[in-house]
């Protein structure tokens, strides 16, 4: 009888416990979590104007974002802030150099762009701070906070647009091309962040 009982126990363990352990390990497998998070990011990015750029910049934060739309919006704002800061520093350095040049239009455009980018940075920073202080979705306070973020991110996008508008009368050249290309990328990242903010705000108020 003992050998028979042992055989039955082994059979039971294999067919009953093995699938449970397999499923359990699959669920907790970090690689599966990362894949699910990246799928979530890709799907969420499809709601933006620049989905490929969105996924490229945010997929590296999959472990942080997981499948949380609030984290996704917060990380997107953080990425936008980082790039806007870098552009502001870059334009500031160029504006100092342009002060000693002969092209007054280029100098004025750079100074105006730096001012606009400074405003954009402040607005995006304020948005990120507000996102870090969010209350639970569904409340009136949540709607108020998300309204602030939407307003500030929209204002930042307008300021970034104004930055490049100032170069319309500047002669074509490497400096103008470089600034406008960098600003265009920052605008796209801010646009994507705003879209993800709008999506989360809509879900949180329904």
Coordinates of C-alpha atoms in Angstrom, one line a residue:
X1 CA 0.0 0.0 0.0
X2 CA 2.8 2.4 0.8
X3 CA 4.3 2.4 -2.7
X4 CA 0.8 3.0 -4.1
X5 CA 0.1 5.9 -1.8
X6 CA 3.5 7.4 -2.7
X7 CA 2.6 7.1 -6.4
X8 CA -0.7 8.8 -5.9
X9 CA 0.9 11.6 -3.9
X10 CA 3.4 12.3 -6.6
X11 CA 0.7 12.2 -9.3
X12 CA -1.4 14.6 -7.3
X13 CA 1.5 16.9 -6.7
X14 CA 2.4 17.1 -10.4
X15 CA -1.0 17.6 -11.9
X16 CA -2.5 19.8 -9.1
X17 CA 0.3 21.7 -7.5
X18 CA 2.6 22.2 -10.5
X19 CA 0.1 24.4 -12.5
X20 CA -0.5 26.5 -9.4
X21 CA 3.2 27.0 -8.8
X22 CA 3.7 27.8 -12.4
X23 CA 1.0 30.4 -12.6
X24 CA 2.2 31.9 -9.3
X25 CA 5.7 32.3 -10.5
X26 CA 4.6 33.7 -13.9
X27 CA 2.5 36.4 -12.1
X28 CA 5.4 37.4 -9.9
X29 CA 8.0 37.2 -12.6
X30 CA 9.6 40.6 -13.0
X31 CA 10.0 40.2 -16.7
X32 CA 6.3 39.6 -17.1
X33 CA 5.5 42.7 -15.0
X34 CA 7.8 44.8 -17.2
X35 CA 6.2 43.4 -20.4
X36 CA 2.7 44.2 -19.1
X37 CA 3.9 47.7 -18.1
X38 CA 5.4 48.3 -21.6
X39 CA 2.1 47.1 -23.2
X40 CA 0.2 49.5 -21.0
X41 CA 2.5 52.4 -21.9
X42 CA 2.2 51.6 -25.6
X43 CA -1.6 51.4 -25.4
X44 CA -1.8 54.7 -23.4
X45 CA 0.6 56.4 -25.8
X46 CA -1.8 55.7 -28.7
X47 CA -4.0 58.5 -27.4
X48 CA -1.2 61.1 -27.9
X49 CA -0.4 63.0 -31.1
X50 CA 3.1 61.4 -31.2
X51 CA 2.7 57.8 -30.0
X52 CA 6.1 56.6 -31.1
X53 CA 8.0 59.4 -29.4
X54 CA 5.8 58.9 -26.4
X55 CA 6.7 55.2 -26.1
X56 CA 10.3 55.8 -26.8
X57 CA 10.7 58.2 -24.0
X58 CA 8.5 56.5 -21.4
X59 CA 9.1 52.8 -21.9
X60 CA 12.4 53.0 -20.1
X61 CA 10.4 53.9 -16.9
X62 CA 8.1 50.7 -17.2
X63 CA 9.2 49.4 -13.7
X64 CA 8.2 52.7 -12.2
X65 CA 5.0 53.3 -14.1
X66 CA 3.8 49.6 -14.1
X67 CA 0.1 50.0 -15.1
X68 CA -0.7 53.2 -13.2
X69 CA -2.1 56.0 -15.3
X70 CA -1.3 58.6 -12.6
X71 CA 2.4 57.5 -12.6
X72 CA 2.4 57.5 -16.4
X73 CA 1.2 61.1 -16.5
X74 CA 3.6 62.1 -13.8
X75 CA 6.6 60.5 -15.5
X76 CA 5.6 62.1 -18.8
X77 CA 5.5 65.5 -17.2
X78 CA 8.9 64.9 -15.6
X79 CA 10.4 64.0 -19.0
X80 CA 8.9 67.1 -20.5
X81 CA 10.3 69.2 -17.7
X82 CA 13.8 67.7 -18.1
X83 CA 13.9 68.4 -21.8
X84 CA 12.5 71.9 -21.4
X85 CA 15.2 72.7 -18.8
X86 CA 17.9 71.5 -21.1
X87 CA 16.5 73.6 -24.0
X88 CA 16.3 76.7 -21.7
X89 CA 20.0 76.3 -20.7
X90 CA 21.0 75.8 -24.3
X91 CA 19.1 78.9 -25.5
X92 CA 20.5 80.9 -22.7
X93 CA 24.1 80.1 -23.7
X94 CA 23.4 81.0 -27.3
X95 CA 21.7 84.3 -26.3
X96 CA 24.9 85.3 -24.4
X97 CA 27.0 84.6 -27.5
X98 CA 24.6 86.4 -29.8
X99 CA 24.9 89.6 -27.7
X100 CA 28.3 90.0 -29.2
X101 CA 27.2 89.3 -32.8
X102 CA 25.9 91.5 -35.5
X103 CA 22.5 89.7 -36.0
X104 CA 20.2 91.6 -33.8
X105 CA 17.1 89.7 -34.9
X106 CA 18.7 86.4 -33.9
X107 CA 19.8 87.9 -30.5
X108 CA 16.2 89.2 -29.9
X109 CA 14.7 85.9 -30.9
X110 CA 17.0 83.9 -28.6
X111 CA 16.3 86.2 -25.6
X112 CA 12.5 86.0 -26.2
X113 CA 12.8 82.2 -26.6
X114 CA 14.7 81.9 -23.3
X115 CA 12.0 84.0 -21.6
X116 CA 9.3 81.8 -23.0
X117 CA 11.1 78.6 -22.1
X118 CA 11.7 79.9 -18.6
X119 CA 7.9 80.4 -18.2
X120 CA 7.3 76.9 -19.7
X121 CA 9.7 75.3 -17.2
X122 CA 7.9 77.0 -14.3
X123 CA 4.5 75.9 -15.5
X124 CA 5.6 72.3 -16.1
X125 CA 7.4 72.2 -12.7
X126 CA 4.1 73.5 -11.1
X127 CA 2.2 70.7 -12.9
X128 CA 4.6 68.0 -11.6
X129 CA 4.3 69.3 -8.0
X130 CA 0.6 69.2 -8.3
X131 CA 0.6 65.7 -9.6
X132 CA 2.7 64.6 -6.6
X133 CA 0.1 66.0 -4.3
X134 CA -3.0 64.5 -5.9
X135 CA -5.9 63.4 -3.7
X136 CA -8.0 60.4 -4.5
X137 CA -9.8 60.4 -7.9
X138 CA -13.5 61.3 -8.1
X139 CA -13.5 64.1 -5.5
X140 CA -14.0 67.8 -6.2
X141 CA -10.4 68.5 -5.0
X142 CA -9.1 66.0 -7.6
X143 CA -11.0 67.8 -10.3
X144 CA -9.6 71.1 -9.1
X145 CA -6.0 69.8 -9.0
X146 CA -6.2 68.1 -12.5
X147 CA -7.7 71.4 -13.8
X148 CA -4.6 73.2 -12.6
X149 CA -2.3 70.7 -14.3
X150 CA -4.2 70.9 -17.5
X151 CA -4.1 74.7 -17.5
X152 CA -0.4 74.9 -16.7
X153 CA 0.6 72.2 -19.3
X154 CA -1.4 74.0 -21.9
X155 CA 0.2 77.3 -21.0
X156 CA 3.7 75.6 -21.3
X157 CA 2.8 74.3 -24.7
X158 CA 1.8 77.8 -25.8
X159 CA 5.0 79.3 -24.5
X160 CA 7.1 76.7 -26.3
X161 CA 5.2 77.5 -29.5
X162 CA 5.9 81.2 -29.0
X163 CA 9.6 80.4 -28.6
X164 CA 9.9 79.1 -32.2
X165 CA 7.5 81.8 -33.6
X166 CA 10.2 84.4 -32.8
X167 CA 12.6 82.8 -35.3
X168 CA 10.4 83.4 -38.3
X169 CA 12.2 86.6 -39.2
X170 CA 15.7 85.2 -38.5
X171 CA 17.8 84.2 -41.4
X172 CA 18.2 80.5 -42.1
X173 CA 21.3 78.9 -40.6
X174 CA 22.7 76.2 -38.3
X175 CA 21.7 78.0 -35.1
X176 CA 18.1 78.6 -36.1
X177 CA 17.7 75.0 -37.3
X178 CA 19.2 73.6 -34.1
X179 CA 17.1 75.7 -31.8
X180 CA 13.9 75.0 -33.7
X181 CA 14.5 71.3 -34.0
X182 CA 15.2 71.0 -30.2
X183 CA 12.2 73.1 -29.4
X184 CA 10.0 71.0 -31.7
X185 CA 10.9 67.8 -29.7
X186 CA 10.2 69.6 -26.4
X187 CA 6.8 70.7 -27.8
X188 CA 5.9 67.1 -28.8
X189 CA 6.9 65.8 -25.4
X190 CA 4.8 68.4 -23.7
X191 CA 1.9 67.7 -26.0
X192 CA 2.1 64.0 -25.2
X193 CA 2.3 64.7 -21.5
X194 CA -0.8 66.9 -21.7
X195 CA -2.7 64.2 -23.6
X196 CA -1.8 61.6 -20.9
X197 CA -2.9 64.1 -18.2
X198 CA -6.2 64.7 -20.0
X199 CA -6.8 61.0 -20.3
X200 CA -6.1 60.4 -16.6
X201 CA -8.3 63.4 -15.6
X202 CA -11.2 62.0 -17.7
X203 CA -10.9 58.6 -16.1
X204 CA -10.6 60.0 -12.6
X205 CA -13.7 62.2 -12.8
X206 CA -16.1 59.6 -14.4

